[in-house]
Amino acid sequence: MTKMGFFRLLRPHQYIKNLFVFAPVFFSFNLDIYIIFKTFIVFALFSLLASSIYIINDIKDLEEDRKHPVKKHRPIASGIIKPFTAALTSITLALTAFISAFFLSSNLLLVFLIYFVLNIAYSFKLKHIAIVDIAIIATGFVLRLYAGNSVTDIELSKWIIVVTFLLALFLAVAKRRDDVLLSTRGHQTRKNIDGYNLEFVNATMVLMSGVVIVAYLLYSVSPSVIERLGTDNLFITTFFVVLGIMRYMQITFVEQNSGSPTRIVIKDRFLQVTIFLWITLFFVLVKLV
């Protein structure tokens, strides 16, 4: 087992998803150093737990991944790492996350347990059921919000929960579209792909993109949000939300490259600049205007 193989086994590029644990802190603009530090710990622990589940999923899908044009290069599917070694690594990571969460917060431990059980069920059965699979992926993002919220006294906005779920659903559908394209090109993909086709995923993405934008706009003009953040100009940030959604749809429909949302965010400069400007404008409107 090479160091690089072990590193790839953990899928660290996926940790960008776990940044959602910082959402309660960000949207409340609570800059207390102690709270931010505890949230960083939650981020690290959630990443360990997520890696544990990724490994279990890779062991479970070993034969299926070997037939996939991209996934066949994963450490277990390619034979770089033995399934037994991977299983021991997964157990170690999960135990570390659970034990640490136990001492940090009982609510965090509960969120971890729900996330773990839900994703185990996903890996072994539920990911083969169309629509249910993407709903579980989206639920995982909402659980990240609750994980970040578990170590703070910050009230979690219902609008943020809704927007996060809808955005994650949008990204999950885009990922399934990539699977559909591979299937139409003769590549064997996951079993649930029979429940999707291009017409369905295209229509669903268009629907979800509009719903995400409307939900965010409603959040930005919500009286409770205006009162808590002290500004009624937050709706202006919707401009960058629309740009981000449009760019992602361009990547999906024009460039035909929506298989990995995390890699897209890591590599796409347009999205990175858009997210940066959205965060900057958000901060300016709340703190400086």
Tab-separated table of C-alpha atoms in Angstrom, residues 41-42 44-50 52 88-104 108-109 112 116:
chain	number	residue	atom	x	y	z
A	41	ILE	CA	-12.721	20.266	15.106
A	42	VAL	CA	-16.171	19.200	13.885
A	44	ALA	CA	-11.990	17.402	10.934
A	45	LEU	CA	-14.085	14.726	12.655
A	46	PHE	CA	-16.784	14.810	9.975
A	47	SER	CA	-14.056	14.360	7.364
A	48	LEU	CA	-12.776	11.254	9.170
A	49	LEU	CA	-16.287	9.822	9.345
A	50	ALA	CA	-16.948	10.619	5.685
A	52	SER	CA	-14.742	5.841	6.652
A	88	LEU	CA	-9.433	-1.830	9.135
A	89	THR	CA	-8.744	1.752	8.099
A	90	SER	CA	-12.475	2.471	7.872
A	91	ILE	CA	-13.138	1.054	11.350
A	92	THR	CA	-10.287	3.096	12.844
A	93	LEU	CA	-11.517	6.330	11.275
A	94	ALA	CA	-15.128	5.756	12.357
A	95	LEU	CA	-14.201	4.901	15.942
A	96	THR	CA	-11.972	7.977	16.171
A	97	ALA	CA	-14.826	10.189	14.968
A	98	PHE	CA	-17.437	8.625	17.277
A	99	ILE	CA	-15.275	8.624	20.409
A	100	SER	CA	-14.167	12.217	19.837
A	101	ALA	CA	-17.760	13.307	19.219
A	102	PHE	CA	-18.854	11.615	22.455
A	103	PHE	CA	-16.519	13.830	24.460
A	104	LEU	CA	-17.262	16.954	22.437
A	108	LEU	CA	-22.750	15.841	17.561
A	109	LEU	CA	-22.542	12.132	18.360
A	112	PHE	CA	-22.715	11.298	13.413
A	116	PHE	CA	-23.302	6.869	9.461
